[in-house]
């Protein structure tokens, strides 16, 4: 029996703030087997000294409080305990955390944009906490760019009846390495919408997770990625249903083109025995546009109760459909344009989910740019 | 004057020869009906002419206005004036009808239509075919009923205005009302506005109407009828041949070709 046969629920049991509690990964572990460790620039083995810079600037809605705090702030690390070595390393290494708070019952009047710009120079570590108090509503954008070797943890704490919509854009320079955990903790009747767009970087490994502290939580996680030659873009989702009557929906779609373009998608959903009435669905689709590109897609659904409202998963990776292209070409549309239309169509439903107009336009433009490469 | 000339066309799917020497000339102003039993190779002819990658031309020639059609890519054939209304139109997820049609018109005309003009033409075209205008925002053919797909094919025919149209079983799956609406669309394309024979002067277009049944021929009157069996044309005649098929079926031909 190898690691692969272990139930999800035990795989995800480990968590600690202490780096030493996690062995240096060898690449044989279930959670590391897809990641090219040699390209992590030492983030995984303690050799990545914090000599680099990632500048964090926040353009906040007027109703929202922004604080830069020290490691000892009580709000930091409260919702999330690191679950792997790099996450623990980031937790042990960051100096200042950014804490964003949306007060009780406040509806933020415009998106709060957190811009993270890598300025090179070695590894950097970060920590962000976004807190929505009860009944608050806000849109938060994480905009990653520049050149960096960056590991961070982001905590989203969504209070009773609050609604948080997050867009996280990873559009790093070609040499960047980014390993990140995004953890959302949902209180009673909280709503969480996450939209992840990963386009640029040499290696991006993003692990969004969701936990519920009370019934009625509703999480919707959407992702879009476009992998070019040589890139490794990995998304590892974990939704853990531990309380009754919560909902989760995961939809990630990616396109890959070029030699050694590599996408990894892991979708772990655990429905614990107590989580009766859970409704969950997860889907991953990959569009492989050229030879030499590879997508690994692993949905895992572990159900420990007999009383679910719905539970399903789907995963498919395939080529552009020749019939689609033929139909469009048969109407005079040249191949390149037909291909562009079909790929666009593949992402269309996802893009519609981005409610913030200017961000949708920006993502759309970024996808267009990928298509004309 | 647009002309489609098919000479001794042989087509295979994989190693299997399906068309075994088809000869046919369609001139502008003419409507040719191709009738034949299921599996006789009618759709193979249609797809091979449109350039579907699954169908291999093993020998023969096809000229459109004297140009070698078989040398052209799929989209070049369409831009040269060939149109295929498919028996099974393809669903294209995430691409709206409106976006699709605008791209197609832009490609065929060589320039983008003015937005207002396009909207007007689209509305008029949809109205004429009793297509709900909400379809413009739906994904191309996705979740359309059989009849809706066929109307959508004829909408494209009318908007793209090709020289030669191949209509592959456009009548199948249509109820009586839809059959009439679709036939009227074909007749508008032919320049014959439904007022019986000789009503219009006839447009500069040719039609190759593929069908299994004779009922559409009551609305779209053919000038020539060809019987297709075993991958080739086995008999030719005028409209009276369709009546003979109506009464006697294809049995005589399937036996002969087997
Ligand atoms: N794409 C294809 N793949 C395999 N066989 C095909 C394909 N298209 C046609 N055929 C075969 O060719 C023959 C003729 O089919 P088709 O052209 O569809 O006939 P018709 O349209 O007259 O019903 C049939 O035996 C059919 O199975
Ligand atoms: Mg057929």
XYZ file of C-alpha atoms and ligand atoms in Angstrom:
659
model
C 0.000 0.000 0.000
C 1.454 3.331 -1.084
C 0.468 6.813 -0.148
C -2.016 6.910 -2.975
C -4.361 4.513 -1.272
C -4.593 6.567 1.901
C -7.969 8.159 2.476
C -8.081 11.914 1.880
C -9.269 12.542 5.368
C -6.012 11.246 6.835
C -3.853 12.898 4.158
C -5.120 16.276 5.237
C -4.840 15.662 8.957
C -1.415 17.188 9.482
C -1.052 20.857 10.314
C 1.474 22.851 12.290
C 3.021 26.299 12.537
C 6.409 24.680 12.962
C 8.506 24.007 9.854
C 10.351 21.203 11.626
C 7.111 19.235 11.897
C 7.242 18.660 8.142
C 10.012 16.641 6.538
C 11.717 18.118 3.485
C 9.716 16.756 0.541
C 11.446 14.248 -1.707
C 8.879 14.267 -4.519
C 7.580 10.813 -3.652
C 4.868 12.130 -1.308
C 1.319 12.211 -2.646
C 1.123 15.984 -2.111
C 4.433 16.704 -3.866
C 4.628 14.107 -6.594
C 3.492 16.431 -9.395
C 5.592 19.443 -8.372
C 9.091 19.852 -9.877
C 10.942 20.434 -6.593
C 14.143 21.455 -8.345
C 12.390 24.547 -9.663
C 11.141 25.693 -6.234
C 14.383 27.619 -5.672
C 14.727 26.160 -2.202
C 11.316 27.178 -0.827
C 10.734 23.575 0.233
C 14.039 22.789 1.959
C 14.917 25.856 4.013
C 17.621 27.154 1.675
C 15.610 30.072 0.298
C 16.845 33.028 2.364
C 14.397 35.906 2.672
C 16.529 38.326 0.663
C 13.957 39.242 -1.963
C 11.122 41.721 -2.059
C 7.473 41.538 -2.912
C 5.849 44.930 -2.443
C 2.315 44.868 -1.137
C 0.104 47.895 -1.754
C -3.579 48.144 -0.995
C -6.105 50.360 -2.723
C -9.036 49.893 -0.391
C -12.683 50.830 -0.511
C -13.267 53.712 1.933
C -15.303 51.556 4.309
C -12.528 49.001 4.665
C -9.668 49.106 7.215
C -6.162 48.201 6.145
C -3.445 47.478 8.698
C 0.121 46.301 8.490
C 0.812 44.266 11.606
C 3.586 42.267 13.213
C 3.833 38.530 13.650
C 2.297 38.670 17.111
C -1.040 40.128 16.018
C -3.807 37.929 17.386
C -5.705 37.897 14.105
C -2.845 36.323 12.177
C -2.835 32.574 11.777
C -6.144 32.203 13.544
C -8.164 30.646 10.753
C -5.426 28.639 9.110
C -2.698 26.392 10.389
C -0.105 25.503 7.712
C -0.639 22.070 6.232
C 2.605 21.545 4.379
C 6.258 22.400 4.585
C 6.288 25.496 2.347
C 3.194 26.906 4.001
C 4.870 26.484 7.406
C 8.063 28.026 6.026
C 6.099 31.053 4.833
C 4.401 31.314 8.207
C 7.720 31.127 10.029
C 9.435 33.622 7.724
C 7.130 36.581 7.007
C 7.834 39.839 8.863
C 4.729 41.946 8.334
C 1.202 40.804 7.646
C -1.545 42.785 5.941
C -4.895 42.679 7.707
C -7.971 43.895 5.861
C -11.184 44.260 7.818
C -14.684 44.943 6.595
C -16.725 45.973 9.632
C -19.999 44.455 10.627
C -22.884 45.068 8.194
C -20.749 47.249 5.959
C -21.085 46.825 2.227
C -17.880 47.945 0.551
C -18.641 50.413 -2.214
C -15.903 49.256 -4.556
C -13.346 46.449 -4.863
C -10.320 46.515 -2.592
C -7.254 45.793 -4.691
C -4.145 44.282 -3.131
C -1.243 44.591 -5.532
C 1.753 42.326 -4.988
C 4.785 43.130 -7.112
C 7.895 41.015 -7.040
C 11.121 43.015 -7.321
C 13.405 39.990 -7.591
C 16.468 39.469 -5.428
C 15.686 36.126 -3.757
C 12.867 34.611 -1.764
C 10.120 36.565 -0.044
C 7.420 35.459 2.370
C 4.060 37.000 3.051
C 0.849 36.797 4.995
C -2.538 38.376 4.351
C -5.711 38.208 6.413
C -9.038 39.362 5.001
C -11.768 39.545 7.638
C -15.416 40.151 6.965
C -17.418 40.701 10.087
C -21.022 39.574 10.305
C -23.242 40.619 7.393
C -20.446 42.548 5.665
C -19.971 42.399 1.906
C -16.848 43.045 -0.132
C -14.899 42.291 -3.288
C -11.151 41.805 -2.867
C -8.648 41.490 -5.683
C -5.180 39.976 -5.269
C -3.059 41.046 -8.194
C 0.289 39.230 -8.407
C 2.997 40.283 -10.847
C 6.679 40.911 -11.317
C 9.614 38.650 -10.651
C 9.652 36.757 -7.362
C 10.273 33.602 -5.395
C 7.326 33.975 -3.111
C 5.581 31.816 -0.538
C 2.592 33.077 1.381
C -0.569 32.229 3.247
C -3.818 34.111 2.780
C -6.653 33.747 5.283
C -10.208 34.695 4.366
C -12.384 34.850 7.453
C -16.007 35.252 6.449
C -18.377 36.040 9.306
C -22.028 35.146 9.863
C -24.102 36.026 6.815
C -21.194 37.868 5.197
C -20.303 37.717 1.514
C -16.731 37.798 0.239
C -15.824 37.719 -3.426
C -12.157 37.280 -4.212
C -10.358 37.487 -7.519
C -6.777 36.270 -7.426
C -4.728 36.945 -10.518
C -1.332 35.262 -10.882
C 0.321 36.949 -13.822
C 3.962 36.787 -12.802
C 7.010 37.258 -14.962
C 8.394 34.161 -16.692
C 10.991 33.410 -13.997
C 8.713 33.658 -10.950
C 7.983 30.929 -8.413
C 4.893 31.288 -6.262
C 3.621 28.827 -3.679
C 0.497 29.951 -1.914
C -2.284 28.786 0.356
C -5.645 30.510 0.263
C -7.776 29.385 3.127
C -11.394 30.437 3.540
C -13.210 29.930 6.815
C -16.969 30.306 6.524
C -19.216 31.075 9.488
C -22.981 30.572 9.584
C -24.662 31.364 6.262
C -21.487 32.928 4.897
C -20.944 33.183 1.162
C -17.528 32.878 -0.457
C -16.771 33.329 -4.147
C -13.256 32.775 -5.370
C -12.077 33.411 -8.876
C -8.505 32.338 -9.570
C -6.734 33.246 -12.789
C -3.228 31.885 -13.277
C -1.337 32.878 -16.393
C 2.276 33.846 -15.775
C 5.179 32.408 -13.805
C 7.643 29.560 -14.143
C 6.026 27.601 -11.315
C 2.814 28.478 -9.529
C 1.393 26.162 -6.922
C -1.777 27.541 -5.401
C -3.772 25.615 -2.808
C -7.208 27.069 -2.119
C -9.045 25.439 0.776
C -12.417 25.929 2.409
C -13.591 25.105 5.924
C -16.971 25.692 7.525
C -17.565 26.509 11.192
C -21.374 26.502 11.077
C -24.211 25.421 8.784
C -25.363 27.389 5.754
C -21.952 28.200 4.273
C -21.785 28.491 0.527
C -18.498 28.383 -1.374
C -18.006 28.707 -5.087
C -14.450 28.317 -6.386
C -13.742 29.058 -10.004
C -10.406 28.903 -11.742
C -8.987 29.646 -15.143
C -5.444 28.987 -16.244
C -3.472 29.178 -19.441
C -0.233 27.235 -19.477
C 2.482 28.023 -22.000
C 5.648 26.126 -22.925
C 7.768 25.218 -19.911
C 5.306 26.502 -17.306
C 4.126 24.459 -14.331
C 0.801 25.721 -13.012
C -0.675 23.686 -10.190
C -3.947 24.174 -8.326
C -4.753 22.016 -5.342
C -8.222 22.435 -3.950
C -9.485 21.144 -0.662
C -13.018 21.559 0.585
C -13.702 20.005 3.929
C -17.325 19.637 4.902
C -17.396 19.189 8.668
C -20.781 20.738 9.486
C -24.254 20.056 8.099
C -26.005 21.821 5.232
C -23.171 23.599 3.512
C -22.573 23.902 -0.173
C -19.464 23.911 -2.337
C -18.897 24.138 -6.036
C -15.532 23.980 -7.762
C -15.049 24.673 -11.467
C -11.541 24.967 -12.897
C -10.733 25.128 -16.564
C -7.409 25.441 -18.283
C -5.815 25.547 -21.688
C -2.302 24.326 -22.403
C 0.012 24.966 -25.309
C 3.668 24.357 -26.022
C 6.442 21.974 -25.110
C 6.428 20.943 -21.431
C 3.437 23.068 -20.522
C 2.222 21.302 -17.399
C -1.039 21.793 -15.520
C -1.915 19.994 -12.314
C -5.316 20.089 -10.753
C -6.120 18.258 -7.533
C -9.668 18.514 -6.256
C -10.114 17.035 -2.809
C -13.541 17.138 -1.217
C -14.173 15.468 2.105
C -17.642 15.106 3.542
C -17.282 14.137 7.195
C -19.805 12.020 9.030
C -21.305 15.088 10.743
C -21.806 16.980 7.473
C -25.285 15.809 6.587
C -27.112 17.663 3.845
C -23.893 18.657 2.073
C -24.212 19.700 -1.535
C -20.992 19.624 -3.530
C -19.769 19.388 -7.072
C -16.315 19.760 -8.564
C -15.217 19.911 -12.144
C -11.947 20.289 -13.973
C -11.495 20.511 -17.720
C -8.306 20.906 -19.684
C -7.955 21.851 -23.286
C -4.683 20.575 -24.680
C -3.846 22.671 -27.701
C -0.526 21.193 -28.789
C 1.663 18.129 -28.457
C 4.138 18.218 -25.599
C 1.680 19.722 -23.108
C 0.441 17.652 -20.175
C -2.456 17.979 -17.764
C -2.781 15.920 -14.602
C -6.257 16.116 -13.173
C -7.201 14.233 -10.019
C -10.615 14.698 -8.445
C -11.061 12.967 -5.078
C -14.353 12.793 -3.285
C -14.525 11.079 0.057
C -17.965 10.741 1.579
C -18.247 9.610 5.177
C -21.971 10.181 5.645
C -24.957 8.596 3.969
C -26.984 11.786 4.036
C -25.751 14.101 1.286
C -27.945 16.442 -0.746
C -25.646 16.039 -3.722
C -22.068 15.055 -4.397
C -20.322 14.694 -7.706
C -17.186 15.320 -9.653
C -16.010 15.344 -13.230
C -12.682 15.700 -14.912
C -11.817 15.693 -18.580
C -8.790 16.642 -20.605
C -8.887 16.699 -24.347
C -7.998 18.308 -27.598
C -9.881 20.985 -29.444
C -12.873 19.300 -31.011
C -12.294 18.916 -34.756
C -16.032 19.045 -35.362
C -16.297 22.477 -33.745
C -13.457 23.782 -35.865
C -14.885 22.183 -39.000
C -18.302 23.739 -38.449
C -16.852 27.231 -38.057
C -14.467 26.811 -40.980
C -17.319 25.533 -43.133
C -18.824 28.985 -42.659
C -15.732 30.668 -44.027
C -14.048 31.406 -40.701
C -10.270 30.831 -41.034
C -8.666 28.200 -38.793
C -6.918 30.614 -36.411
C -10.082 32.590 -35.850
C -12.137 29.400 -35.438
C -9.659 28.159 -32.846
C -9.803 31.473 -31.016
C -13.611 31.380 -30.944
C -13.707 27.819 -29.614
C -11.135 28.461 -26.871
C -12.949 31.609 -25.958
C -16.148 29.597 -25.791
C -14.455 27.072 -23.523
C -13.785 29.831 -20.968
C -16.907 31.913 -21.646
C -19.114 30.621 -18.841
C -16.317 31.098 -16.346
C -15.601 34.643 -17.424
C -19.248 35.559 -16.994
C -18.870 34.737 -13.319
C -16.491 37.662 -12.753
C -18.920 40.330 -11.677
C -16.466 43.206 -11.529
C -16.536 44.653 -15.022
C -13.001 46.060 -15.126
C -11.527 42.817 -13.838
C -13.491 40.758 -16.324
C -12.220 42.989 -19.115
C -8.672 42.605 -17.853
C -8.896 38.814 -17.622
C -10.489 38.695 -21.046
C -7.653 40.782 -22.473
C -5.107 38.506 -20.796
C -6.762 35.420 -22.326
C -6.830 37.134 -25.722
C -3.123 37.865 -25.382
C -2.447 34.185 -24.624
C -4.417 33.181 -27.703
C -2.407 35.342 -30.044
C 0.956 34.090 -28.765
C -22.208 31.907 -63.772
C -21.448 29.669 -60.761
C -21.039 26.024 -61.604
C -20.110 23.039 -59.469
C -18.630 20.215 -61.513
C -18.023 16.851 -59.888
C -16.134 14.323 -62.015
C -15.630 10.642 -61.155
C -15.362 11.370 -57.440
C -14.151 8.547 -55.199
C -14.134 9.060 -51.442
C -13.019 6.815 -48.594
C -13.398 6.894 -44.841
C -10.357 5.115 -43.468
C -9.772 2.184 -45.827
C -13.422 1.945 -46.706
C -14.435 3.287 -50.099
C -17.817 4.997 -49.796
C -18.213 7.034 -52.990
C -17.479 5.072 -56.104
C -17.438 7.483 -59.006
C -19.863 10.389 -58.713
C -20.462 12.633 -61.746
C -22.686 15.664 -61.337
C -22.833 19.246 -62.559
C -24.877 21.913 -60.779
C -25.258 25.211 -62.631
C -26.586 28.444 -61.217
C -30.346 28.652 -61.346
C -30.650 24.881 -61.067
C -31.925 22.789 -58.205
C -30.796 19.185 -58.108
C -32.314 16.666 -55.724
C -30.234 13.723 -54.630
C -32.374 10.952 -53.247
C -31.282 7.647 -51.884
C -31.580 5.165 -49.065
C -29.787 5.551 -45.743
C -26.145 4.638 -45.925
C -25.899 5.184 -49.674
C -23.250 7.878 -49.240
C -25.237 11.125 -49.601
C -23.744 12.785 -46.527
C -20.322 11.504 -47.513
C -20.676 13.425 -50.768
C -21.750 16.544 -48.883
C -18.931 16.387 -46.324
C -16.308 15.535 -48.927
C -17.303 18.609 -50.947
C -17.141 20.795 -47.839
C -13.715 19.361 -46.988
C -14.359 17.489 -43.745
C -11.010 16.009 -42.636
C -12.438 12.502 -42.068
C -13.185 12.001 -45.742
C -10.332 11.216 -48.109
C -10.659 11.920 -51.799
C -9.053 8.932 -53.507
C -9.660 10.121 -57.072
C -11.701 12.494 -59.187
C -12.023 16.251 -59.535
C -14.366 18.947 -58.297
C -14.401 22.409 -59.839
C -16.237 25.455 -58.510
C -16.365 28.095 -61.228
C -13.458 26.307 -62.852
C -11.321 26.451 -59.691
C -10.054 23.252 -58.097
C -12.229 22.955 -54.988
C -10.306 19.983 -53.606
C -7.131 22.050 -53.349
C -8.853 24.530 -51.040
C -9.061 24.423 -47.242
C -12.471 24.131 -45.627
C -12.792 27.864 -44.982
C -11.502 28.734 -48.454
C -14.225 26.598 -50.010
C -16.841 28.465 -48.007
C -15.381 31.818 -48.971
C -15.321 30.677 -52.610
C -19.101 30.322 -52.360
C -19.851 26.780 -51.239
C -22.250 26.213 -48.364
C -23.213 23.003 -46.608
C -26.321 22.885 -44.457
C -25.468 19.907 -42.300
C -27.653 16.945 -41.493
C -26.376 17.168 -37.906
C -25.341 20.767 -37.173
C -22.585 20.972 -34.594
C -23.038 22.433 -31.104
C -20.286 24.929 -30.319
C -20.208 25.619 -26.559
C -19.650 29.172 -25.410
C -19.903 30.734 -28.885
C -23.110 32.716 -29.259
C -25.151 32.567 -32.453
C -24.693 36.287 -32.889
C -20.924 36.158 -32.443
C -20.668 33.125 -34.719
C -22.740 34.690 -37.487
C -20.896 37.987 -37.317
C -17.567 36.154 -37.611
C -18.862 34.109 -40.540
C -20.241 37.127 -42.406
C -17.009 39.022 -41.797
C -14.999 36.109 -43.191
C -17.173 35.562 -46.248
C -17.528 39.241 -47.179
C -13.948 40.104 -46.300
C -15.018 42.940 -44.023
C -16.957 43.258 -40.804
C -20.592 44.260 -41.280
C -21.665 47.478 -39.622
C -23.108 46.604 -36.250
C -26.507 48.167 -36.888
C -26.806 46.650 -40.315
C -25.866 43.242 -38.947
C -28.411 43.516 -36.139
C -31.097 44.476 -38.638
C -30.279 41.667 -41.093
C -30.107 39.137 -38.289
C -33.467 40.213 -36.885
C -35.086 40.120 -40.330
C -33.567 36.725 -41.108
C -34.712 35.269 -37.812
C -38.207 36.681 -38.179
C -38.552 35.205 -41.655
C -37.678 31.768 -40.294
C -39.795 32.161 -37.137
C -36.711 31.952 -34.925
C -37.127 33.652 -31.557
C -34.724 36.588 -31.343
C -33.488 35.261 -27.970
C -31.579 32.626 -29.964
C -29.039 35.250 -30.993
C -27.600 35.176 -27.472
C -27.661 31.409 -27.082
C -24.674 29.201 -27.724
C -24.492 27.991 -31.301
C -26.807 24.972 -31.723
C -26.397 24.066 -28.050
C -29.633 22.618 -26.721
C -31.486 23.489 -29.932
C -34.163 21.037 -31.002
C -33.655 19.261 -34.322
C -35.982 21.724 -36.040
C -34.290 24.747 -34.487
C -30.922 23.543 -35.718
C -32.250 23.214 -39.273
C -33.758 26.694 -39.216
C -30.451 28.009 -37.969
C -28.700 26.376 -40.937
C -31.077 28.091 -43.363
C -30.606 31.396 -41.534
C -26.893 31.063 -42.265
C -27.657 30.196 -45.880
C -29.664 33.375 -46.274
C -27.127 35.583 -44.500
C -24.014 34.178 -46.182
C -25.519 34.076 -49.693
C -23.267 31.387 -51.191
C -23.146 30.503 -54.891
C -23.820 26.819 -54.419
C -25.704 25.369 -51.466
C -25.674 21.718 -50.454
C -28.576 20.968 -48.155
C -28.150 17.621 -46.417
C -31.501 16.318 -45.176
C -32.551 19.771 -44.091
C -36.106 18.401 -44.095
C -35.555 15.544 -41.665
C -36.982 16.050 -38.218
C -39.215 18.959 -39.252
C -42.935 19.120 -38.609
C -45.229 20.420 -41.351
C -45.052 24.079 -40.286
C -41.292 24.062 -39.885
C -40.912 22.309 -43.245
C -42.877 25.103 -44.902
C -40.894 27.865 -43.155
C -37.577 26.246 -44.030
C -38.652 25.596 -47.638
C -39.643 29.241 -48.021
C -36.159 30.182 -46.845
C -34.598 27.911 -49.458
C -36.853 29.373 -52.117
C -35.880 32.921 -51.148
C -32.282 31.836 -51.568
C -33.141 30.408 -54.996
C -34.759 33.705 -55.922
C -38.160 32.031 -56.127
C -40.474 33.614 -53.637
C -42.936 30.848 -53.129
C -45.550 32.071 -55.610
C -45.314 28.908 -57.626
C -43.210 28.265 -60.696
C -41.475 31.127 -62.386
C -42.492 33.650 -59.735
C -38.990 35.030 -59.338
C -36.488 35.388 -62.101
C -34.270 32.952 -60.191
C -31.082 33.940 -58.437
C -27.555 33.281 -59.536
C -27.366 30.294 -57.194
C -27.398 26.534 -57.446
C -28.851 24.056 -54.977
C -28.000 20.443 -54.284
C -30.818 19.169 -52.152
C -30.117 15.868 -50.434
C -33.154 14.094 -49.096
C -34.476 10.715 -48.173
C -38.122 11.630 -48.631
C -40.077 13.390 -51.348
C -42.154 15.658 -49.104
C -39.793 18.684 -49.229
C -39.890 18.496 -53.045
C -43.495 19.658 -52.929
C -42.214 23.008 -51.649
C -38.777 23.131 -53.219
C -39.283 21.988 -56.787
C -36.189 20.369 -58.272
C -35.151 20.678 -61.914
C -33.272 17.376 -61.794
C -33.545 14.287 -59.637
C -30.652 11.861 -59.096
C -31.008 8.520 -57.405
C -28.049 7.667 -55.186
C -27.249 4.077 -54.219
C -24.075 2.274 -53.251
C -21.950 5.412 -53.411
C -22.884 6.584 -56.907
C -25.680 8.022 -58.991
C -27.678 5.129 -60.460
C -30.492 6.961 -62.225
C -31.267 10.495 -63.308
C -34.362 12.287 -64.503
C -36.695 15.209 -63.977
C -39.183 15.824 -61.158
C -41.239 12.820 -62.315
C -38.489 10.528 -61.030
C -39.238 11.709 -57.504
C -42.830 10.615 -57.914
C -41.741 7.206 -59.063
C -39.550 6.901 -55.935
C -42.466 8.019 -53.789
C -44.535 5.152 -55.126
C -41.948 2.432 -55.494
C -39.287 3.193 -52.913
C -35.581 2.487 -53.300
C -35.783 -1.274 -53.297
C -35.066 -1.718 -56.978
C -31.882 0.364 -56.690
C -30.557 -1.106 -53.462
C -30.871 -4.600 -54.900
C -29.138 -3.584 -58.098
C -26.246 -1.890 -56.305
C -25.747 -4.646 -53.733
N -17.328 9.483 -40.491
C -17.586 8.194 -40.840
N -16.966 7.199 -40.201
C -17.208 5.923 -40.526
N -18.076 5.533 -41.472
C -18.734 6.468 -42.147
C -18.544 7.863 -41.853
N -19.348 8.576 -42.662
C -19.999 7.683 -43.417
N -19.646 6.431 -43.118
C -20.166 5.219 -43.737
O -20.374 5.496 -45.091
C -21.599 4.969 -45.547
C -22.447 6.083 -46.112
O -22.860 6.946 -45.055
P -23.556 8.342 -45.341
O -22.749 9.099 -46.306
O -23.807 8.966 -44.034
O -24.918 7.897 -46.014
P -26.310 8.646 -46.147
O -26.084 10.074 -45.877
O -26.715 8.392 -47.531
O -27.232 8.013 -45.174
C -22.223 4.259 -44.357
O -21.901 2.890 -44.440
C -21.537 4.882 -43.189
O -21.463 3.978 -42.109
Mg -26.934 11.397 -44.446
